[in-house]
Coordinates of C-alpha atoms in Angstrom, one line a residue:
Chain A
M204 CA 0.2 0.0 0.1
A205 CA 3.2 2.5 1.0
T206 CA 3.9 2.1 -2.3
T207 CA 1.3 3.3 -4.0
A208 CA 0.5 6.1 -1.8
P209 CA 3.1 8.9 -4.5
T210 CA 1.7 7.4 -7.7
A211 CA -2.2 7.5 -6.1
R212 CA -1.9 11.4 -6.0
T213 CA -0.9 12.0 -9.6
A214 CA -3.5 9.1 -10.3
L215 CA -6.6 11.6 -9.4
P216 CA -9.2 12.0 -11.6
P217 CA -8.4 15.6 -14.0
V218 CA -11.8 16.7 -12.2
V219 CA -10.4 16.3 -8.8
R220 CA -7.1 18.4 -9.4
G221 CA -9.0 20.5 -11.3
L222 CA -11.0 20.9 -8.1
R223 CA -8.0 21.0 -5.9
R224 CA -6.0 23.9 -8.4
G225 CA -9.7 26.1 -8.4
V226 CA -9.6 25.8 -4.5
Q227 CA -5.9 26.4 -4.2
R228 CA -6.8 29.9 -6.8
V229 CA -9.5 30.8 -4.7
R230 CA -7.8 31.0 -1.1
E231 CA -5.5 33.0 -3.2
V232 CA -7.8 36.0 -4.2
P233 CA -7.9 38.5 -1.8
L234 CA -10.6 38.1 0.0
L235 CA -11.1 41.5 2.0
A236 CA -10.6 43.4 -2.0
V237 CA -13.5 41.4 -3.0
M238 CA -16.2 41.2 0.2
I239 CA -16.2 44.8 -0.5
L240 CA -16.2 45.0 -3.9
A241 CA -19.2 42.7 -3.7
A242 CA -21.1 44.4 -0.4
L243 CA -20.9 47.5 -3.9
V244 CA -22.3 45.6 -6.0
V245 CA -25.1 44.7 -4.3
V246 CA -25.7 48.3 -2.4
A247 CA -25.5 49.8 -6.1
V248 CA -27.7 47.0 -7.8
F249 CA -30.5 46.9 -4.8
A250 CA -29.7 50.8 -4.1
E251 CA -34.3 51.2 -4.1
L252 CA -34.4 48.1 -2.0
L253 CA -32.1 48.4 0.4
A254 CA -31.4 52.8 0.9
P255 CA -35.0 53.4 3.8
H256 CA -35.6 57.0 2.1
D257 CA -35.8 58.9 -1.1
P258 CA -32.3 60.3 -1.0
T259 CA -32.8 63.4 -2.9
L260 CA -35.8 64.4 -0.5
P261 CA -36.1 65.4 2.9
V262 CA -36.7 62.7 5.5
R263 CA -40.8 64.4 6.7
G264 CA -40.2 64.3 10.6
A265 CA -36.0 64.2 10.9
R266 CA -34.0 67.2 12.3
Y267 CA -31.4 68.5 10.1
F268 CA -27.9 68.2 11.1
A269 CA -29.2 65.4 12.9
P270 CA -26.2 63.0 14.4
P271 CA -25.9 59.0 13.5
F272 CA -27.9 57.6 16.2
W273 CA -25.4 56.2 19.0
M274 CA -24.9 60.4 19.8
A275 CA -27.4 62.0 21.5
G276 CA -29.8 63.6 19.1
G277 CA -30.0 61.0 16.8
S278 CA -32.5 58.1 15.8
L279 CA -32.2 54.4 14.7
E280 CA -35.1 55.9 11.7
T281 CA -31.8 58.2 9.9
P282 CA -29.0 55.9 11.3
L283 CA -25.9 57.8 10.0
G284 CA -27.7 61.7 10.7
T285 CA -29.5 63.9 8.2
D286 CA -27.7 66.2 6.2
F287 CA -28.4 70.2 5.6
Q288 CA -31.3 69.7 3.8
G289 CA -33.0 67.0 6.5
R290 CA -32.0 63.8 4.3
D291 CA -30.9 60.7 5.4
V292 CA -26.9 60.4 4.9
L293 CA -27.3 56.1 5.4
S294 CA -29.8 56.4 1.5
R295 CA -27.4 59.1 0.3
L296 CA -24.4 57.1 0.9
I297 CA -26.2 53.8 -0.9
F298 CA -27.3 55.9 -3.9
G299 CA -23.9 56.9 -4.1
A300 CA -22.4 53.5 -4.2
R301 CA -24.3 53.3 -7.7
V302 CA -23.2 56.6 -8.6
S303 CA -19.3 56.0 -8.4
L304 CA -19.0 52.6 -9.4
L305 CA -21.1 52.6 -12.7
V306 CA -18.4 56.4 -13.5
G307 CA -15.9 54.2 -12.2
L308 CA -17.0 51.1 -14.7
M309 CA -17.6 53.0 -17.6
G310 CA -15.1 55.8 -17.4
T311 CA -12.3 52.7 -17.2
L312 CA -14.4 51.0 -20.1
V313 CA -14.4 54.2 -22.2
A314 CA -10.9 54.4 -21.6
G315 CA -9.8 51.4 -21.9
S316 CA -11.4 50.6 -25.4
L317 CA -10.2 53.4 -26.8
G318 CA -6.5 53.1 -25.3
T319 CA -6.3 49.9 -26.3
A320 CA -8.0 50.1 -30.0
M321 CA -5.6 53.4 -29.8
G322 CA -2.4 51.3 -29.0
I323 CA -3.0 48.3 -31.9
L324 CA -3.8 50.6 -34.4
S325 CA -0.3 52.9 -33.3
G326 CA 2.0 49.5 -32.8
Y327 CA 0.7 47.2 -35.4
L328 CA 0.4 49.8 -38.1
G329 CA 3.6 52.0 -37.7
G330 CA 4.3 54.5 -40.3
W331 CA 2.7 57.8 -39.5
V332 CA -0.1 56.6 -37.8
D333 CA 2.3 55.6 -34.6
Q334 CA 3.7 58.8 -35.2
V335 CA 0.5 61.0 -35.1
I336 CA -0.7 58.9 -32.1
M337 CA 2.1 58.5 -30.1
R338 CA 2.6 62.5 -30.0
L339 CA -1.0 62.6 -29.8
T340 CA -0.9 60.6 -26.1
D341 CA 2.5 62.8 -25.2
A342 CA 0.6 65.7 -26.0
W343 CA -2.5 64.5 -23.8
L344 CA 0.0 63.0 -21.3
A345 CA 1.4 66.1 -20.6
L346 CA -2.2 68.0 -19.0
P347 CA -1.8 66.7 -15.1
S348 CA -5.0 64.2 -15.9
L349 CA -7.5 66.3 -12.7
V350 CA -6.5 69.6 -14.9
F351 CA -7.7 68.4 -18.0
A352 CA -11.0 66.7 -17.0
I353 CA -11.6 69.7 -14.9
F354 CA -11.6 72.1 -17.8
L355 CA -13.2 69.6 -20.1
A356 CA -16.1 69.5 -17.6
T357 CA -16.2 73.0 -17.6
M358 CA -16.5 73.1 -21.3
V359 CA -19.3 70.8 -21.8
G360 CA -21.5 71.3 -18.4
P361 CA -22.0 69.0 -15.3
S362 CA -23.5 65.3 -15.8
M363 CA -23.2 61.9 -15.3
W364 CA -22.4 60.8 -18.3
N365 CA -20.3 63.4 -19.5
I366 CA -17.8 62.3 -16.4
I367 CA -17.3 59.4 -17.6
I368 CA -16.6 60.1 -21.7
I369 CA -14.2 63.1 -19.9
L370 CA -12.6 60.9 -17.6
G371 CA -12.3 58.1 -20.0
L372 CA -10.8 60.7 -22.5
V373 CA -8.1 61.9 -19.9
Y374 CA -6.8 58.3 -19.3
W375 CA -7.3 56.3 -22.4
T376 CA -3.5 57.5 -23.3
R377 CA -1.9 54.9 -20.4
Y378 CA -3.2 52.1 -21.8
A379 CA -2.7 53.4 -25.4
R380 CA 1.4 53.7 -24.6
V381 CA 1.6 50.0 -22.5
I382 CA -0.5 48.5 -25.5
R383 CA 1.7 49.9 -28.2
G384 CA 4.8 48.4 -26.5
E385 CA 3.2 45.0 -26.2
V386 CA 2.0 45.1 -29.8
L387 CA 5.8 46.4 -30.8
S388 CA 6.7 43.3 -29.9
L389 CA 3.8 40.7 -31.1
R390 CA 4.3 42.1 -34.3
E391 CA 7.8 40.6 -34.0
R392 CA 6.2 37.1 -32.9
E393 CA 6.0 34.1 -35.5
F394 CA 2.5 33.4 -35.3
V395 CA 2.2 36.3 -36.3
K396 CA 4.0 36.6 -39.0
L397 CA 2.8 33.3 -40.5
A398 CA -0.7 34.8 -40.5
E399 CA 0.6 37.4 -42.4
I400 CA 2.1 35.1 -45.2
A401 CA -0.7 32.9 -44.9
G402 CA -2.9 36.0 -46.3
A403 CA -4.7 37.0 -43.7
S404 CA -6.1 40.7 -43.9
K405 CA -4.6 43.0 -41.2
L406 CA -8.1 43.6 -39.7
R407 CA -8.1 39.3 -39.1
V408 CA -4.6 39.4 -37.4
I409 CA -5.8 42.3 -34.9
R410 CA -8.9 40.7 -34.0
R411 CA -7.2 36.8 -33.4
H412 CA -3.6 37.1 -33.3
I413 CA -3.0 41.0 -30.9
L414 CA -5.9 41.5 -29.2
P415 CA -6.3 38.3 -27.2
N416 CA -2.6 39.1 -26.8
V417 CA -3.2 42.1 -25.1
L418 CA -6.4 41.9 -23.5
N419 CA -4.2 40.7 -20.1
T420 CA -2.7 43.8 -19.7
T421 CA -5.4 46.4 -20.5
M422 CA -7.3 44.0 -18.3
V423 CA -4.7 44.7 -15.3
L424 CA -4.6 48.3 -16.2
A425 CA -8.1 48.9 -15.8
S426 CA -8.3 47.0 -12.3
L427 CA -6.0 49.8 -10.9
T428 CA -7.5 53.0 -12.9
I429 CA -10.2 52.4 -11.9
G430 CA -9.2 53.5 -8.0
V431 CA -8.6 56.7 -9.6
V432 CA -11.3 56.6 -11.3
I433 CA -13.4 56.9 -8.8
I434 CA -11.0 59.2 -7.0
A435 CA -11.3 61.9 -10.0
E436 CA -15.1 61.8 -10.1
A437 CA -15.0 62.4 -6.6
S438 CA -13.1 65.1 -6.9
L439 CA -14.9 66.8 -10.1
S440 CA -17.9 66.5 -7.8
F441 CA -16.5 68.1 -5.1
L442 CA -15.4 70.8 -6.9
G443 CA -18.9 71.2 -8.7
V444 CA -17.9 70.4 -12.6
G445 CA -19.0 66.8 -11.3
V446 CA -22.4 64.3 -11.3
P447 CA -25.0 68.1 -10.2
P448 CA -27.2 68.1 -7.3
P449 CA -29.5 66.9 -6.6
Q450 CA -28.3 63.0 -7.4
P451 CA -26.3 61.5 -4.4
A452 CA -22.5 61.2 -4.9
W453 CA -20.2 61.1 -2.7
G454 CA -17.6 63.6 -4.3
L455 CA -21.1 65.9 -4.0
M456 CA -21.8 65.0 -0.6
L457 CA -18.7 65.7 0.8
S458 CA -18.8 68.8 -1.6
E459 CA -21.8 69.6 1.0
A460 CA -20.9 69.1 4.0
R461 CA -17.2 71.6 3.6
P462 CA -19.2 73.9 5.3
T463 CA -20.6 72.3 7.9
L464 CA -17.0 71.3 8.9
M465 CA -16.4 74.0 11.5
A466 CA -19.7 73.3 13.5
G467 CA -18.3 69.9 13.9
Q468 CA -20.6 68.0 11.9
W469 CA -18.4 65.1 10.9
W470 CA -20.5 63.1 10.3
L471 CA -21.5 64.4 6.5
T472 CA -17.2 64.8 5.9
V473 CA -16.5 61.1 7.6
F474 CA -19.1 58.7 6.4
P475 CA -18.4 60.1 2.2
G476 CA -14.6 59.8 2.7
V477 CA -14.7 56.0 4.3
C478 CA -16.7 54.8 1.4
I479 CA -14.6 56.4 -1.5
L480 CA -11.8 55.1 0.5
L481 CA -13.1 51.1 0.8
V482 CA -13.9 50.9 -2.9
V483 CA -10.1 52.6 -3.5
L484 CA -8.5 50.3 -1.3
A485 CA -10.6 47.1 -2.8
T486 CA -10.0 47.8 -6.5
Q487 CA -6.0 48.9 -5.5
L488 CA -5.7 45.6 -3.5
F489 CA -7.4 43.5 -6.5
G490 CA -5.8 44.9 -8.9
D491 CA -3.0 44.3 -7.5
W492 CA -3.9 40.5 -7.2
L493 CA -4.6 40.1 -11.1
R494 CA -1.7 42.3 -12.0
V495 CA 0.4 39.2 -10.4
R496 CA -1.5 36.8 -11.4
L497 CA -1.9 37.6 -14.7
D498 CA 1.4 39.5 -15.9
P499 CA 4.4 39.2 -13.4
Q500 CA 6.1 41.6 -16.2
L501 CA 4.0 44.6 -14.8
R502 CA 4.9 43.8 -11.2
N503 CA 7.2 47.1 -11.4
L504 CA 4.5 49.5 -13.1
Chain B
M19 CA 24.4 65.0 -28.2
P20 CA 23.9 67.8 -30.3
R21 CA 21.5 65.5 -32.5
F22 CA 19.5 64.6 -29.5
I23 CA 18.8 67.6 -28.1
A24 CA 17.7 68.8 -31.0
Q25 CA 16.1 65.8 -31.4
R26 CA 14.3 65.8 -28.1
V27 CA 13.4 69.6 -28.6
A28 CA 11.4 69.1 -31.9
Y29 CA 9.3 65.9 -29.8
S30 CA 9.2 68.3 -27.3
L31 CA 7.6 71.2 -29.4
V32 CA 5.7 69.2 -31.7
T33 CA 4.3 67.8 -28.0
L34 CA 3.3 71.7 -27.8
F35 CA 1.7 72.1 -30.7
L36 CA -1.6 69.4 -30.8
L37 CA -1.3 70.4 -26.7
S38 CA -2.3 74.0 -27.7
M39 CA -4.8 72.7 -30.8
T40 CA -6.5 70.1 -28.2
I41 CA -7.2 73.2 -26.2
F42 CA -8.4 75.6 -28.6
V43 CA -10.4 73.0 -30.4
I44 CA -11.8 71.7 -27.6
V45 CA -12.9 75.9 -26.4
R46 CA -14.2 76.1 -29.8
L47 CA -16.2 73.0 -30.4
T48 CA -18.5 72.4 -27.3
G49 CA -19.8 75.7 -27.2
D50 CA -19.7 79.4 -28.5
P51 CA -17.2 81.2 -26.1
A52 CA -19.5 84.6 -26.9
L53 CA -22.3 82.9 -25.6
L54 CA -20.3 82.1 -22.3
M55 CA -18.8 85.8 -22.2
A56 CA -22.3 87.8 -23.2
E57 CA -25.0 87.9 -20.2
P58 CA -27.9 85.3 -20.4
G59 CA -30.5 86.1 -23.4
A60 CA -28.2 88.5 -25.1
R61 CA -29.5 89.8 -28.1
P62 CA -27.6 88.8 -31.6
E63 CA -26.2 91.8 -32.5
D64 CA -24.9 92.0 -29.1
L65 CA -23.2 88.5 -29.6
A66 CA -22.1 89.4 -32.9
R67 CA -20.1 92.1 -31.0
I68 CA -18.5 90.2 -28.7
R69 CA -17.2 87.9 -31.6
A70 CA -16.2 90.7 -33.8
Q71 CA -14.4 92.1 -30.6
W72 CA -12.7 88.8 -29.7
G73 CA -11.8 87.8 -32.8
L74 CA -13.7 85.1 -33.2
D75 CA -15.8 86.2 -36.5
R76 CA -12.9 85.0 -38.3
P77 CA -12.4 81.5 -39.9
W78 CA -10.7 79.3 -37.3
P79 CA -6.6 78.7 -38.6
V80 CA -6.6 82.8 -38.1
Q81 CA -8.3 82.1 -34.5
Y82 CA -5.6 79.8 -34.3
V83 CA -2.1 82.1 -35.5
S84 CA -3.4 84.9 -34.3
F85 CA -3.7 82.3 -30.3
I86 CA -0.4 80.6 -31.1
R87 CA 1.4 84.2 -31.6
N88 CA -0.1 86.0 -28.3
V89 CA 1.2 82.8 -26.1
V90 CA 4.9 82.6 -28.2
R91 CA 4.5 86.7 -27.1
G92 CA 3.8 85.6 -23.0
E93 CA 0.0 87.0 -23.7
L94 CA -2.6 84.5 -22.8
G95 CA -5.4 86.0 -23.6
R96 CA -7.4 88.4 -20.6
S97 CA -9.1 86.9 -17.8
F98 CA -13.2 88.3 -18.7
N99 CA -13.6 88.7 -14.9
Y100 CA -9.7 90.4 -13.0
R101 CA -10.0 92.1 -16.5
L102 CA -6.1 91.4 -16.1
P103 CA -4.2 89.8 -18.6
V104 CA -4.0 86.4 -17.6
S105 CA -0.4 85.4 -17.4
E106 CA -0.2 88.4 -14.9
L107 CA -2.7 86.6 -12.9
Y108 CA -0.6 83.4 -13.0
F109 CA 2.7 84.8 -12.3
Q110 CA 0.4 86.5 -9.1
R111 CA -0.3 83.0 -7.2
L112 CA 3.0 81.0 -8.7
G113 CA 5.2 81.9 -5.6
N114 CA 2.3 80.9 -3.8
S115 CA 1.8 77.1 -5.3
L116 CA 5.5 77.2 -5.1
Q117 CA 6.0 77.3 -1.8
L118 CA 3.0 74.9 -0.9
A119 CA 4.4 72.2 -3.4
L120 CA 8.0 72.8 -2.2
A121 CA 6.2 71.7 1.0
A122 CA 4.1 68.7 0.3
T123 CA 7.7 67.6 -2.2
L124 CA 9.9 68.0 1.6
I125 CA 7.3 65.5 3.5
S126 CA 6.8 63.4 0.4
V127 CA 10.7 62.7 0.4
C128 CA 11.2 62.5 4.1
I129 CA 8.9 59.8 4.7
G130 CA 8.6 58.1 1.1
V131 CA 12.4 57.7 0.4
P132 CA 13.7 56.5 3.7
A133 CA 10.7 54.4 4.4
G134 CA 11.7 52.7 0.4
I135 CA 15.1 52.1 1.1
V136 CA 13.7 50.0 4.9
S137 CA 11.6 48.7 2.5
A138 CA 14.0 46.9 -0.1
V139 CA 17.0 46.4 2.5
R140 CA 14.7 44.5 5.1
V141 CA 12.4 43.3 2.6
N142 CA 9.3 40.8 3.1
S143 CA 9.9 42.1 7.1
W144 CA 7.9 43.8 9.5
W145 CA 9.2 47.6 8.2
D146 CA 8.3 46.4 4.7
N147 CA 4.7 45.1 5.8
L148 CA 3.8 48.4 7.9
G149 CA 5.5 50.5 4.2
K150 CA 3.3 48.2 1.6
A151 CA 0.6 49.1 3.8
V152 CA 1.3 52.9 4.3
A153 CA 2.1 53.2 0.3
L154 CA -1.5 51.3 -0.9
L155 CA -3.2 53.4 2.0
G156 CA -1.5 56.7 -0.2
L157 CA -2.6 55.4 -3.1
S158 CA -6.2 54.9 -1.9
I159 CA -6.9 57.9 0.4
P160 CA -8.5 60.8 -1.4
G161 CA -5.9 64.0 -0.5
F162 CA -8.7 66.2 -0.3
W163 CA -10.6 64.0 2.1
L164 CA -7.8 63.7 4.0
G165 CA -7.5 67.4 4.4
L166 CA -11.1 67.7 5.0
V167 CA -10.0 65.3 8.0
L168 CA -7.5 66.9 8.9
I169 CA -9.0 71.0 9.4
L170 CA -11.8 68.5 11.1
V171 CA -9.3 67.1 14.2
F172 CA -6.7 69.8 14.2
A173 CA -8.0 72.6 13.2
V174 CA -12.2 72.4 14.5
W175 CA -11.4 69.6 17.9
L176 CA -7.7 71.0 18.8
R177 CA -7.8 73.8 17.9
W178 CA -4.0 73.4 17.7
L179 CA -4.5 74.9 13.8
P180 CA -5.3 77.0 11.2
T181 CA -8.7 75.9 9.3
S182 CA -7.1 77.8 5.8
G183 CA -6.3 80.6 4.2
A184 CA -2.4 81.4 3.8
G185 CA 0.6 84.0 6.4
D186 CA 3.0 82.5 8.4
W187 CA 4.3 78.4 8.5
R188 CA 1.1 76.9 10.3
H189 CA -1.1 77.3 7.7
L190 CA 1.4 75.3 5.6
I191 CA 1.1 72.5 7.6
L192 CA -2.0 71.4 7.0
P193 CA -2.5 71.7 3.1
A194 CA 1.2 70.5 2.4
V195 CA 0.3 66.9 4.5
S196 CA -2.9 66.6 2.1
L197 CA -0.9 67.3 -0.8
G198 CA 2.3 65.3 0.1
W199 CA 0.3 62.2 1.0
Y200 CA -0.2 60.7 -2.4
F201 CA 2.9 61.7 -3.8
A202 CA 4.9 59.8 -0.2
A203 CA 3.1 57.2 -1.1
S204 CA 4.3 56.6 -5.0
L205 CA 7.5 57.5 -4.3
L206 CA 8.1 54.8 -2.1
R207 CA 6.8 52.3 -3.7
L208 CA 9.5 53.7 -6.7
T209 CA 12.3 53.9 -3.8
R210 CA 11.5 50.5 -3.0
S211 CA 11.4 49.2 -6.5
S212 CA 14.3 50.6 -7.6
M213 CA 16.2 49.9 -4.5
L214 CA 15.7 46.1 -4.5
E215 CA 17.1 46.1 -8.8
V216 CA 19.5 47.9 -8.2
L217 CA 20.4 45.4 -4.7
G218 CA 20.1 42.3 -7.1
S219 CA 23.2 44.0 -9.7
E220 CA 26.5 43.1 -10.1
Y221 CA 27.7 45.4 -9.0
I222 CA 26.2 45.3 -5.8
K223 CA 27.4 41.0 -5.3
L224 CA 30.6 41.9 -6.3
A225 CA 30.9 45.3 -3.0
R226 CA 29.7 42.4 -0.6
L227 CA 32.2 40.0 -2.0
K228 CA 35.3 42.4 -1.4
G229 CA 34.1 42.1 2.3
L230 CA 32.7 46.2 1.7
P231 CA 30.0 46.6 5.3
E232 CA 26.9 46.6 4.8
A233 CA 26.2 50.5 5.4
V234 CA 29.1 51.3 2.9
V235 CA 27.0 48.6 0.2
I236 CA 23.9 50.0 0.7
G237 CA 24.4 53.8 1.8
L238 CA 27.4 54.6 -0.9
H239 CA 27.2 52.4 -3.9
A240 CA 23.6 51.0 -3.9
F241 CA 21.6 54.3 -3.0
K242 CA 23.3 56.9 -5.5
N243 CA 21.9 55.2 -8.3
A244 CA 18.6 53.7 -7.3
L245 CA 18.0 57.8 -6.3
I246 CA 18.0 59.1 -9.8
P247 CA 14.4 57.7 -10.4
V248 CA 13.4 58.6 -7.8
F249 CA 14.8 62.7 -7.9
T250 CA 13.8 62.3 -11.6
L251 CA 9.9 61.3 -10.1
T252 CA 10.4 63.7 -7.5
G253 CA 10.7 66.4 -9.7
V254 CA 8.0 65.7 -11.8
N255 CA 5.7 65.7 -8.8
L256 CA 6.8 69.3 -8.2
V257 CA 5.8 70.6 -11.1
I258 CA 2.2 68.5 -11.0
M259 CA 1.7 69.6 -7.6
V260 CA 2.2 73.2 -8.2
N261 CA -0.4 73.0 -10.8
A262 CA -3.0 70.2 -10.6
A263 CA -3.3 70.7 -6.2
V264 CA -6.7 72.2 -7.6
V265 CA -8.8 70.7 -4.8
I266 CA -6.4 71.1 -1.7
E267 CA -6.0 74.9 -2.9
V268 CA -9.4 75.0 -2.5
I269 CA -10.4 73.5 0.6
F270 CA -7.2 75.2 2.5
A271 CA -8.1 78.7 0.4
W272 CA -4.1 78.6 -0.4
P273 CA -4.6 81.6 -3.0
G274 CA -2.2 79.4 -5.3
I275 CA -2.5 78.6 -9.2
G276 CA -5.4 75.7 -8.5
R277 CA -7.4 77.9 -6.8
L278 CA -7.2 80.7 -10.1
L279 CA -8.1 77.3 -11.9
F280 CA -11.0 77.2 -9.6
E281 CA -12.5 80.7 -9.9
G282 CA -12.4 80.4 -13.4
I283 CA -14.7 77.4 -13.6
F284 CA -16.7 79.4 -11.2
Q285 CA -17.2 82.6 -13.4
R286 CA -16.7 80.5 -16.5
D287 CA -14.3 83.4 -17.3
F288 CA -12.7 80.5 -20.2
P289 CA -10.0 82.5 -21.0
L290 CA -8.4 81.7 -17.8
V291 CA -9.2 78.5 -17.2
Q292 CA -7.3 77.7 -21.0
G293 CA -4.5 79.7 -19.8
V294 CA -3.8 77.6 -16.3
V295 CA -4.3 74.5 -18.3
L296 CA -1.8 75.7 -21.0
M297 CA 0.7 76.6 -18.8
A298 CA 0.5 74.1 -16.3
G299 CA 0.8 71.3 -20.1
F300 CA 3.6 73.6 -20.7
M301 CA 5.4 73.3 -17.6
I302 CA 5.7 69.6 -18.0
V303 CA 6.6 68.9 -21.6
L304 CA 9.6 71.2 -20.7
V305 CA 10.7 69.5 -17.2
N306 CA 9.9 66.0 -19.0
L307 CA 13.0 67.8 -21.8
V308 CA 14.8 68.7 -18.9
V309 CA 14.7 64.5 -17.7
D310 CA 15.2 63.3 -20.8
I311 CA 18.1 65.7 -21.1
L312 CA 19.8 65.0 -17.9
Y313 CA 19.1 61.4 -18.6
A314 CA 21.2 61.4 -21.3
L315 CA 23.8 62.8 -19.8
I316 CA 24.3 60.7 -17.2
D317 CA 23.5 57.8 -18.7
P318 CA 25.1 57.5 -22.6
R319 CA 23.2 54.2 -23.5
I320 CA 20.2 56.3 -23.5
R321 CA 21.0 58.9 -26.2
L322 CA 22.8 56.0 -28.3
T323 CA 19.9 53.7 -28.4
R324 CA 17.6 56.3 -31.5

């Protein structure tokens, strides 16, 4: 029996081995990050069911600036207090999650697709296309991203969809540069050369051979920029050029809380900030994990 | 070397051209500037008069050429609101922004560089994990929220420091910490990875084999080379902080460039916004050019590969 033991391990049916590997992988996942992100998604999707009050209307019978329930003068009706219009802070935080998540995901999606497309075109086609795209990338990267975003937002006016497009336009350049570098080396690889010799069109080579090979990098970059995009949205909303009131966005809540800071109404400032912090922290942790998992070469990014 | 410098300067000029084009086109694509200048509900004659007065009735290429000509002469247009040249307003505020950015840089270097070195030398130790946690928090806490919390704690509750405004050194502490925080984290990460890379290189192994004391190996041999990218980032960060500290300057009512931009947004003062954005891009292109040339001077490999 003892002699068969070592072989027994390798002789496990593939299903079991696959299962074991799956369990191993699940163990490596940053649990805290996944829990925070899962909670955020649930809260954002089911905001209507979870929020105790309407986020844009004052709670009937509630005081203005009511503190959280555990402090003197607080009530369980509005567990995290009320703001300067008597609106429920908890409900606004819950609906704010939706805005943050939507802007973070969609903004990253716009930036990622635009940047990946431009990077592939630039790297694969080369020549003057490459020159034009790369010089444009240089020029746009030279503007500090927040200043550029503020500039665009001032020009087109505040709305959530405008912000998504603006953040996409501001952040695509980072993808373009990295993806171009990858494509430059992919272009010289044998499988690409062979496809070209076999008569595949440029579009086909890009679709079948280039794109699948750069998607990992795009994913890693996306997971690392989503937090940046969320903070940028909060900053724009804070400055009054982002999501317009009365929509409940975390940055906007911080902006509305500013005049009350001197009066010590801390809950209006602390809670939205903690929400932003948790979400960005979770995306950072998740992004770091994904980077090591998918692309060890990007570790120093 | 002269060829390398000429090439870099040419690239920078192309970049500046595209930058100015971008700003010019966006301003004109997103609406009629005359509408922004006129009172709401202005009559068509008034709009036409404003267009003629600001030269907005001319074709775009003509407008662009005169825009560039003015920029080259150092004229960024006139602010609607202040009735002053934008360049004058900008340079009035530059000193304040520079002061804040220098203080923030000092803080970020004092935290980020030593912590990064310790993390790299004692890799995977308790110190390294602490460093990783600090870096992660630094990148996750929005600087402006940190500013609000600092005001709450140190100005409202403890009453140790003023809440906002400019004046003596005590006014500088809170905004500088909020601004430097993020950059401290990024410096920490870079110092750590740069130091790790150098520590793994052949000449460090040789220095150790020679029997040099560890302090000399790290302090003299590794430190010097590892710090080149770190100081580059510090320089670039300084320029970014001067131009992009908008939210921090607004929170602390700091009379710098960021706040000027914010005032420009609120008064729909588009020559002011355009001028500040252009200056930010210009300064960053310039600092990138300087960094490129310095790198080539230090490291011959860079100028020979092209």
